[in-house]
């Protein structure tokens, strides 16, 4: 079926192409990046082979999640930093959820948590000198399989009601445009500050970091200018975590 085309005023999300079913919106965008413009969005009602960080599957087969990807091209003022761009997107998703009455917090590098469990994830991929930023929001899932029940949630579970995906999409694109502009016009600091304010993981959190095949136990102590996480290990040494997962200990 032909995709539907939505128009949006935001800088990110100027043009939004909606498919009924795609394997993965990130894969679609990576394949079609040459034909995309900065800020183009692709959305799928159903995603059958969605991917998360570390190539984990991201399941959203029944059309109950919001799944979209944005093409971002570098400019003198938009840093080509996937982590920071993912954090701008996380800040935008959090602000959208707040509009819909769902309080959320952010976990490094860019997870969105509601009621302490993950309700949205972001996968930013660098392709040449372009970034594809994929966003998945668990919207109307009534529950999750056993293996995910202790880590994942949906807006419906948290709020006890269903949400209109179209309304959420429109609001998300508006917020993504707004925070994209902020990053482009005012540089990194406002996004780093907003992410830090919205997260209880950036300072003073006792964590284990799984990074580059090793586990580091320590305490978080802020973000660097690229959005990477500083962790002071128990032996006193500071580590800059560029990739990996963080868990509470
Ligand atoms: C994560 O937390 O592991 C990131 C999940 C990202 C999922 C989204 S859904 C839309 C886009 N397409 C994909 O295949 N992945 C991202």
PDB file of C-alpha atoms and ligand atoms in Angstrom:
ATOM      1  CA  UNK A   1       0.000   0.000   0.000  1.00  0.00           C
ATOM      2  CA  UNK A   2       1.221   3.531  -0.773  1.00  0.00           C
ATOM      3  CA  UNK A   3       2.469   5.477   2.230  1.00  0.00           C
ATOM      4  CA  UNK A   4       0.503   8.479   3.550  1.00  0.00           C
ATOM      5  CA  UNK A   5       2.338  11.805   3.622  1.00  0.00           C
ATOM      6  CA  UNK A   6       1.822  14.192   6.586  1.00  0.00           C
ATOM      7  CA  UNK A   7       3.089  17.768   6.726  1.00  0.00           C
ATOM      8  CA  UNK A   8       4.514  19.223   9.909  1.00  0.00           C
ATOM      9  CA  UNK A   9       6.001  22.613  10.701  1.00  0.00           C
ATOM     10  CA  UNK A  10       8.851  21.401  12.915  1.00  0.00           C
ATOM     11  CA  UNK A  11      12.396  21.408  11.633  1.00  0.00           C
ATOM     12  CA  UNK A  12      12.682  17.710  12.425  1.00  0.00           C
ATOM     13  CA  UNK A  13       9.598  16.088  10.978  1.00  0.00           C
ATOM     14  CA  UNK A  14       8.991  18.583   8.171  1.00  0.00           C
ATOM     15  CA  UNK A  15       7.693  15.745   6.062  1.00  0.00           C
ATOM     16  CA  UNK A  16       6.338  12.524   7.553  1.00  0.00           C
ATOM     17  CA  UNK A  17       5.787   9.427   5.437  1.00  0.00           C
ATOM     18  CA  UNK A  18       3.512   6.837   7.030  1.00  0.00           C
ATOM     19  CA  UNK A  19       3.525   3.159   6.053  1.00  0.00           C
ATOM     20  CA  UNK A  20       1.065   0.606   7.294  1.00  0.00           C
ATOM     21  CA  UNK A  21       3.765  -2.045   7.833  1.00  0.00           C
ATOM     22  CA  UNK A  22       7.560  -1.913   7.672  1.00  0.00           C
ATOM     23  CA  UNK A  23      10.215  -4.264   9.025  1.00  0.00           C
ATOM     24  CA  UNK A  24      12.067  -1.437  10.729  1.00  0.00           C
ATOM     25  CA  UNK A  25      11.680   2.307  10.156  1.00  0.00           C
ATOM     26  CA  UNK A  26      15.416   2.748  10.867  1.00  0.00           C
ATOM     27  CA  UNK A  27      16.289   0.180   8.187  1.00  0.00           C
ATOM     28  CA  UNK A  28      13.903   1.819   5.719  1.00  0.00           C
ATOM     29  CA  UNK A  29      15.481   5.201   6.329  1.00  0.00           C
ATOM     30  CA  UNK A  30      19.039   3.866   6.107  1.00  0.00           C
ATOM     31  CA  UNK A  31      18.144   2.327   2.720  1.00  0.00           C
ATOM     32  CA  UNK A  32      16.500   5.531   1.484  1.00  0.00           C
ATOM     33  CA  UNK A  33      18.764   8.108   3.091  1.00  0.00           C
ATOM     34  CA  UNK A  34      20.087   9.371  -0.238  1.00  0.00           C
ATOM     35  CA  UNK A  35      16.558  10.441  -1.227  1.00  0.00           C
ATOM     36  CA  UNK A  36      15.703  11.974   2.174  1.00  0.00           C
ATOM     37  CA  UNK A  37      16.031  15.587   3.252  1.00  0.00           C
ATOM     38  CA  UNK A  38      17.114  16.819   6.651  1.00  0.00           C
ATOM     39  CA  UNK A  39      14.207  16.402   9.067  1.00  0.00           C
ATOM     40  CA  UNK A  40      12.232  13.853   7.046  1.00  0.00           C
ATOM     41  CA  UNK A  41      10.327  11.326   9.150  1.00  0.00           C
ATOM     42  CA  UNK A  42       9.159   7.818   8.337  1.00  0.00           C
ATOM     43  CA  UNK A  43       6.530   6.188  10.499  1.00  0.00           C
ATOM     44  CA  UNK A  44       5.059   2.674  10.448  1.00  0.00           C
ATOM     45  CA  UNK A  45       1.755   1.681  12.018  1.00  0.00           C
ATOM     46  CA  UNK A  46       3.179  -1.821  12.435  1.00  0.00           C
ATOM     47  CA  UNK A  47       6.833  -2.763  12.628  1.00  0.00           C
ATOM     48  CA  UNK A  48       7.675  -6.439  12.171  1.00  0.00           C
ATOM     49  CA  UNK A  49      11.457  -6.501  12.635  1.00  0.00           C
ATOM     50  CA  UNK A  50      12.172  -3.467  14.822  1.00  0.00           C
ATOM     51  CA  UNK A  51      15.639  -3.176  16.301  1.00  0.00           C
ATOM     52  CA  UNK A  52      16.845  -1.741  19.566  1.00  0.00           C
ATOM     53  CA  UNK A  53      20.289  -0.890  20.879  1.00  0.00           C
ATOM     54  CA  UNK A  54      22.841  -3.747  20.762  1.00  0.00           C
ATOM     55  CA  UNK A  55      20.777  -5.192  17.894  1.00  0.00           C
ATOM     56  CA  UNK A  56      18.132  -6.423  20.326  1.00  0.00           C
ATOM     57  CA  UNK A  57      14.669  -6.993  18.862  1.00  0.00           C
ATOM     58  CA  UNK A  58      12.131  -4.219  19.461  1.00  0.00           C
ATOM     59  CA  UNK A  59       8.694  -5.744  19.147  1.00  0.00           C
ATOM     60  CA  UNK A  60       5.701  -3.691  18.020  1.00  0.00           C
ATOM     61  CA  UNK A  61       3.762  -6.016  15.724  1.00  0.00           C
ATOM     62  CA  UNK A  62       0.174  -5.124  16.574  1.00  0.00           C
ATOM     63  CA  UNK A  63       0.220  -1.431  15.818  1.00  0.00           C
ATOM     64  CA  UNK A  64       0.125  -0.527  19.502  1.00  0.00           C
ATOM     65  CA  UNK A  65       3.420   1.365  19.547  1.00  0.00           C
ATOM     66  CA  UNK A  66       4.590   4.573  17.916  1.00  0.00           C
ATOM     67  CA  UNK A  67       7.549   3.710  15.695  1.00  0.00           C
ATOM     68  CA  UNK A  68       9.294   6.375  13.664  1.00  0.00           C
ATOM     69  CA  UNK A  69      12.690   7.438  12.369  1.00  0.00           C
ATOM     70  CA  UNK A  70      14.085  10.851  11.498  1.00  0.00           C
ATOM     71  CA  UNK A  71      16.829  11.683   8.988  1.00  0.00           C
ATOM     72  CA  UNK A  72      19.262  14.294  10.268  1.00  0.00           C
ATOM     73  CA  UNK A  73      21.992  15.874   8.217  1.00  0.00           C
ATOM     74  CA  UNK A  74      24.936  17.694   9.730  1.00  0.00           C
ATOM     75  CA  UNK A  75      25.349  21.430   9.658  1.00  0.00           C
ATOM     76  CA  UNK A  76      27.796  23.801  11.254  1.00  0.00           C
ATOM     77  CA  UNK A  77      25.419  24.161  14.199  1.00  0.00           C
ATOM     78  CA  UNK A  78      23.972  20.631  14.527  1.00  0.00           C
ATOM     79  CA  UNK A  79      26.632  18.418  16.076  1.00  0.00           C
ATOM     80  CA  UNK A  80      27.053  15.019  14.484  1.00  0.00           C
ATOM     81  CA  UNK A  81      26.819  13.265  17.817  1.00  0.00           C
ATOM     82  CA  UNK A  82      24.379  10.358  17.900  1.00  0.00           C
ATOM     83  CA  UNK A  83      24.315  10.205  21.708  1.00  0.00           C
ATOM     84  CA  UNK A  84      23.431  13.881  22.080  1.00  0.00           C
ATOM     85  CA  UNK A  85      20.854  13.735  19.270  1.00  0.00           C
ATOM     86  CA  UNK A  86      19.278  10.710  20.991  1.00  0.00           C
ATOM     87  CA  UNK A  87      19.184  12.689  24.225  1.00  0.00           C
ATOM     88  CA  UNK A  88      17.440  15.615  22.475  1.00  0.00           C
ATOM     89  CA  UNK A  89      14.871  13.113  21.176  1.00  0.00           C
ATOM     90  CA  UNK A  90      14.447  11.630  24.681  1.00  0.00           C
ATOM     91  CA  UNK A  91      13.869  15.115  26.114  1.00  0.00           C
ATOM     92  CA  UNK A  92      11.258  15.708  23.369  1.00  0.00           C
ATOM     93  CA  UNK A  93       9.468  12.414  24.089  1.00  0.00           C
ATOM     94  CA  UNK A  94       9.438  13.151  27.814  1.00  0.00           C
ATOM     95  CA  UNK A  95       7.950  16.577  27.207  1.00  0.00           C
ATOM     96  CA  UNK A  96       5.273  15.073  24.915  1.00  0.00           C
ATOM     97  CA  UNK A  97       4.339  12.468  27.516  1.00  0.00           C
ATOM     98  CA  UNK A  98       4.037  15.205  30.147  1.00  0.00           C
ATOM     99  CA  UNK A  99       1.515  16.976  27.850  1.00  0.00           C
ATOM    100  CA  UNK A 100      -0.516  13.763  27.847  1.00  0.00           C
ATOM    101  CA  UNK A 101      -0.399  13.483  31.632  1.00  0.00           C
ATOM    102  CA  UNK A 102       2.266  10.762  31.825  1.00  0.00           C
ATOM    103  CA  UNK A 103       5.245  11.761  33.990  1.00  0.00           C
ATOM    104  CA  UNK A 104       8.483  10.222  32.746  1.00  0.00           C
ATOM    105  CA  UNK A 105      12.162  10.234  33.663  1.00  0.00           C
ATOM    106  CA  UNK A 106      15.219   9.648  31.486  1.00  0.00           C
ATOM    107  CA  UNK A 107      17.891   7.027  31.877  1.00  0.00           C
ATOM    108  CA  UNK A 108      21.286   7.295  30.222  1.00  0.00           C
ATOM    109  CA  UNK A 109      21.888   7.140  27.333  1.00  0.00           C
ATOM    110  CA  UNK A 110      18.343   7.893  26.139  1.00  0.00           C
ATOM    111  CA  UNK A 111      15.699   5.604  27.631  1.00  0.00           C
ATOM    112  CA  UNK A 112      12.358   7.047  28.686  1.00  0.00           C
ATOM    113  CA  UNK A 113      10.934   5.505  31.862  1.00  0.00           C
ATOM    114  CA  UNK A 114       7.419   5.790  33.239  1.00  0.00           C
ATOM    115  CA  UNK A 115       6.640   4.309  36.626  1.00  0.00           C
ATOM    116  CA  UNK A 116      10.296   3.208  36.717  1.00  0.00           C
ATOM    117  CA  UNK A 117       9.973   0.977  33.626  1.00  0.00           C
ATOM    118  CA  UNK A 118      10.943   1.657  30.019  1.00  0.00           C
ATOM    119  CA  UNK A 119       8.125   3.050  27.888  1.00  0.00           C
ATOM    120  CA  UNK A 120      10.203   4.435  25.006  1.00  0.00           C
ATOM    121  CA  UNK A 121      13.570   3.716  23.459  1.00  0.00           C
ATOM    122  CA  UNK A 122      15.740   5.543  20.963  1.00  0.00           C
ATOM    123  CA  UNK A 123      18.214   4.128  18.467  1.00  0.00           C
ATOM    124  CA  UNK A 124      20.473   6.659  16.744  1.00  0.00           C
ATOM    125  CA  UNK A 125      22.647   5.372  13.931  1.00  0.00           C
ATOM    126  CA  UNK A 126      25.444   7.221  12.189  1.00  0.00           C
ATOM    127  CA  UNK A 127      25.547   6.509   8.460  1.00  0.00           C
ATOM    128  CA  UNK A 128      28.360   8.320   6.684  1.00  0.00           C
ATOM    129  CA  UNK A 129      27.867  11.900   7.797  1.00  0.00           C
ATOM    130  CA  UNK A 130      24.144  11.487   8.480  1.00  0.00           C
ATOM    131  CA  UNK A 131      22.162  10.354  11.491  1.00  0.00           C
ATOM    132  CA  UNK A 132      19.043   8.225  11.597  1.00  0.00           C
ATOM    133  CA  UNK A 133      17.225   8.707  14.897  1.00  0.00           C
ATOM    134  CA  UNK A 134      14.645   5.976  15.561  1.00  0.00           C
ATOM    135  CA  UNK A 135      12.057   6.367  18.303  1.00  0.00           C
ATOM    136  CA  UNK A 136       9.778   3.658  19.658  1.00  0.00           C
ATOM    137  CA  UNK A 137       7.080   4.487  22.221  1.00  0.00           C
ATOM    138  CA  UNK A 138       5.023   1.736  23.846  1.00  0.00           C
ATOM    139  CA  UNK A 139       1.567   3.250  23.669  1.00  0.00           C
ATOM    140  CA  UNK A 140      -1.401   0.902  23.930  1.00  0.00           C
ATOM    141  CA  UNK A 141       0.076  -2.488  24.827  1.00  0.00           C
ATOM    142  CA  UNK A 142      -2.117  -4.012  27.554  1.00  0.00           C
ATOM    143  CA  UNK A 143       0.803  -6.105  28.869  1.00  0.00           C
ATOM    144  CA  UNK A 144       4.182  -7.598  28.009  1.00  0.00           C
ATOM    145  CA  UNK A 145       5.546 -11.158  27.805  1.00  0.00           C
ATOM    146  CA  UNK A 146       7.118 -12.567  30.963  1.00  0.00           C
ATOM    147  CA  UNK A 147      10.697 -11.807  29.886  1.00  0.00           C
ATOM    148  CA  UNK A 148       9.897  -8.074  29.488  1.00  0.00           C
ATOM    149  CA  UNK A 149       7.379  -7.573  32.287  1.00  0.00           C
ATOM    150  CA  UNK A 150       9.946  -6.318  34.788  1.00  0.00           C
ATOM    151  CA  UNK A 151      11.619  -3.883  32.408  1.00  0.00           C
ATOM    152  CA  UNK A 152       8.984  -2.605  29.963  1.00  0.00           C
ATOM    153  CA  UNK A 153       5.722  -0.727  30.274  1.00  0.00           C
ATOM    154  CA  UNK A 154       3.293   1.195  28.064  1.00  0.00           C
ATOM    155  CA  UNK A 155       1.475   4.481  28.425  1.00  0.00           C
ATOM    156  CA  UNK A 156      -1.747   2.512  28.710  1.00  0.00           C
ATOM    157  CA  UNK A 157      -0.447   0.466  31.638  1.00  0.00           C
ATOM    158  CA  UNK A 158       0.859   3.565  33.427  1.00  0.00           C
ATOM    159  CA  UNK A 159      -2.147   5.825  32.790  1.00  0.00           C
ATOM    160  CA  UNK A 160      -4.873   3.169  32.803  1.00  0.00           C
ATOM    161  CA  UNK A 161      -6.347   4.367  29.505  1.00  0.00           C
ATOM    162  CA  UNK A 162      -5.769   4.092  25.753  1.00  0.00           C
ATOM    163  CA  UNK A 163      -4.106   6.874  23.742  1.00  0.00           C
ATOM    164  CA  UNK A 164      -4.748   8.122  20.200  1.00  0.00           C
ATOM    165  CA  UNK A 165      -1.528   7.349  18.340  1.00  0.00           C
ATOM    166  CA  UNK A 166      -2.153  10.086  15.755  1.00  0.00           C
ATOM    167  CA  UNK A 167      -2.378  12.722  18.502  1.00  0.00           C
ATOM    168  CA  UNK A 168       0.793  11.440  20.114  1.00  0.00           C
ATOM    169  CA  UNK A 169       2.587  11.416  16.760  1.00  0.00           C
ATOM    170  CA  UNK A 170       1.632  14.996  16.019  1.00  0.00           C
ATOM    171  CA  UNK A 171       2.660  16.210  19.473  1.00  0.00           C
ATOM    172  CA  UNK A 172       5.915  14.221  19.319  1.00  0.00           C
ATOM    173  CA  UNK A 173       6.852  15.712  15.959  1.00  0.00           C
ATOM    174  CA  UNK A 174       6.159  19.192  17.328  1.00  0.00           C
ATOM    175  CA  UNK A 175       8.355  18.574  20.384  1.00  0.00           C
ATOM    176  CA  UNK A 176      11.079  16.903  18.321  1.00  0.00           C
ATOM    177  CA  UNK A 177      11.116  19.977  16.056  1.00  0.00           C
ATOM    178  CA  UNK A 178      11.266  22.268  19.072  1.00  0.00           C
ATOM    179  CA  UNK A 179      14.171  20.502  20.808  1.00  0.00           C
ATOM    180  CA  UNK A 180      15.910  19.963  17.479  1.00  0.00           C
ATOM    181  CA  UNK A 181      15.804  23.726  16.952  1.00  0.00           C
ATOM    182  CA  UNK A 182      17.119  24.268  20.469  1.00  0.00           C
ATOM    183  CA  UNK A 183      20.094  21.993  19.770  1.00  0.00           C
ATOM    184  CA  UNK A 184      20.719  23.675  16.411  1.00  0.00           C
ATOM    185  CA  UNK A 185      20.396  27.243  17.639  1.00  0.00           C
ATOM    186  CA  UNK A 186      21.793  27.134  21.152  1.00  0.00           C
ATOM    187  CA  UNK A 187      24.220  24.230  20.962  1.00  0.00           C
ATOM    188  CA  UNK A 188      24.671  21.347  23.348  1.00  0.00           C
ATOM    189  CA  UNK A 189      24.289  22.904  26.792  1.00  0.00           C
ATOM    190  CA  UNK A 190      20.484  23.304  26.995  1.00  0.00           C
ATOM    191  CA  UNK A 191      19.902  19.690  25.920  1.00  0.00           C
ATOM    192  CA  UNK A 192      22.545  18.377  28.322  1.00  0.00           C
ATOM    193  CA  UNK A 193      20.980  20.427  31.107  1.00  0.00           C
ATOM    194  CA  UNK A 194      17.417  19.310  30.315  1.00  0.00           C
ATOM    195  CA  UNK A 195      18.498  15.677  30.099  1.00  0.00           C
ATOM    196  CA  UNK A 196      20.335  15.933  33.422  1.00  0.00           C
ATOM    197  CA  UNK A 197      17.371  17.615  35.144  1.00  0.00           C
ATOM    198  CA  UNK A 198      15.044  14.891  33.875  1.00  0.00           C
ATOM    199  CA  UNK A 199      17.206  12.001  34.982  1.00  0.00           C
ATOM    200  CA  UNK A 200      18.080  10.451  38.303  1.00  0.00           C
ATOM    201  CA  UNK A 201      20.888   8.479  36.637  1.00  0.00           C
ATOM    202  CA  UNK A 202      23.354  11.225  35.761  1.00  0.00           C
ATOM    203  CA  UNK A 203      24.640  12.177  39.232  1.00  0.00           C
ATOM    204  CA  UNK A 204      25.279  10.130  42.353  1.00  0.00           C
ATOM    205  CA  UNK A 205      23.687   6.902  41.198  1.00  0.00           C
ATOM    206  CA  UNK A 206      25.327   3.665  42.232  1.00  0.00           C
ATOM    207  CA  UNK A 207      25.557   1.621  39.033  1.00  0.00           C
ATOM    208  CA  UNK A 208      27.114  -1.213  37.134  1.00  0.00           C
ATOM    209  CA  UNK A 209      28.079  -0.303  33.582  1.00  0.00           C
ATOM    210  CA  UNK A 210      28.416  -3.003  30.970  1.00  0.00           C
ATOM    211  CA  UNK A 211      30.810  -1.488  28.474  1.00  0.00           C
ATOM    212  CA  UNK A 212      33.232  -2.982  25.956  1.00  0.00           C
ATOM    213  CA  UNK A 213      32.883  -6.448  27.452  1.00  0.00           C
ATOM    214  CA  UNK A 214      33.716  -5.333  30.999  1.00  0.00           C
ATOM    215  CA  UNK A 215      31.534  -4.465  33.981  1.00  0.00           C
ATOM    216  CA  UNK A 216      32.445  -1.338  35.957  1.00  0.00           C
ATOM    217  CA  UNK A 217      30.919  -0.774  39.381  1.00  0.00           C
ATOM    218  CA  UNK A 218      30.819   2.845  40.486  1.00  0.00           C
ATOM    219  CA  UNK A 219      28.866   6.060  40.919  1.00  0.00           C
ATOM    220  CA  UNK A 220      27.655   8.311  38.110  1.00  0.00           C
ATOM    221  CA  UNK A 221      29.136  11.829  38.095  1.00  0.00           C
ATOM    222  CA  UNK A 222      27.731  13.817  35.188  1.00  0.00           C
ATOM    223  CA  UNK A 223      27.705  14.055  31.408  1.00  0.00           C
ATOM    224  CA  UNK A 224      30.539  15.288  29.221  1.00  0.00           C
ATOM    225  CA  UNK A 225      29.882  17.709  26.345  1.00  0.00           C
ATOM    226  CA  UNK A 226      28.970  14.875  23.964  1.00  0.00           C
ATOM    227  CA  UNK A 227      26.385  13.389  26.294  1.00  0.00           C
ATOM    228  CA  UNK A 228      28.688  10.556  27.424  1.00  0.00           C
ATOM    229  CA  UNK A 229      28.466   9.470  31.055  1.00  0.00           C
ATOM    230  CA  UNK A 230      31.169   9.910  33.671  1.00  0.00           C
ATOM    231  CA  UNK A 231      31.365   7.109  36.228  1.00  0.00           C
ATOM    232  CA  UNK A 232      33.731   7.073  39.197  1.00  0.00           C
ATOM    233  CA  UNK A 233      34.667   3.435  39.770  1.00  0.00           C
ATOM    234  CA  UNK A 234      34.968   2.060  43.291  1.00  0.00           C
ATOM    235  CA  UNK A 235      38.779   2.205  42.950  1.00  0.00           C
ATOM    236  CA  UNK A 236      38.522   6.009  42.452  1.00  0.00           C
ATOM    237  CA  UNK A 237      39.279   6.090  38.713  1.00  0.00           C
ATOM    238  CA  UNK A 238      36.946   8.050  36.428  1.00  0.00           C
ATOM    239  CA  UNK A 239      35.659   6.360  33.267  1.00  0.00           C
ATOM    240  CA  UNK A 240      33.896   8.072  30.375  1.00  0.00           C
ATOM    241  CA  UNK A 241      31.190   5.690  29.166  1.00  0.00           C
ATOM    242  CA  UNK A 242      30.513   6.227  25.465  1.00  0.00           C
ATOM    243  CA  UNK A 243      28.349   3.185  24.849  1.00  0.00           C
ATOM    244  CA  UNK A 244      26.885   0.395  26.857  1.00  0.00           C
ATOM    245  CA  UNK A 245      24.155  -0.190  29.343  1.00  0.00           C
ATOM    246  CA  UNK A 246      23.809   1.134  32.859  1.00  0.00           C
ATOM    247  CA  UNK A 247      22.001  -0.737  35.618  1.00  0.00           C
ATOM    248  CA  UNK A 248      21.394  -0.039  39.265  1.00  0.00           C
ATOM    249  CA  UNK A 249      23.350  -2.078  41.736  1.00  0.00           C
TER     250      UNK A 249
HETATM  251  C1  LIG B   1      16.325   0.735  22.465  1.00  0.00           C
HETATM  252  O1  LIG B   1      15.973   1.227  23.531  1.00  0.00           O
HETATM  253  O2  LIG B   1      16.946  -0.326  22.451  1.00  0.00           O
HETATM  254  C2  LIG B   1      16.016   1.471  21.204  1.00  0.00           C
HETATM  255  C3  LIG B   1      14.686   1.072  20.615  1.00  0.00           C
HETATM  256  C4  LIG B   1      14.393   1.835  19.334  1.00  0.00           C
HETATM  257  C5  LIG B   1      13.169   1.313  18.644  1.00  0.00           C
HETATM  258  C6  LIG B   1      12.788   2.194  17.496  1.00  0.00           C
HETATM  259  S1  LIG B   1      11.195   1.808  16.864  1.00  0.00           S
HETATM  260  C7  LIG B   1      11.463   2.844  15.509  1.00  0.00           C
HETATM  261  C8  LIG B   1      12.888   2.639  15.066  1.00  0.00           C
HETATM  262  N1  LIG B   1      12.990   1.511  14.168  1.00  0.00           N
HETATM  263  C9  LIG B   1      13.675   0.509  14.684  1.00  0.00           C
HETATM  264  O3  LIG B   1      13.883  -0.598  14.147  1.00  0.00           O
HETATM  265  N2  LIG B   1      14.127   0.848  15.918  1.00  0.00           N
HETATM  266  C10 LIG B   1      13.713   2.180  16.278  1.00  0.00           C
END
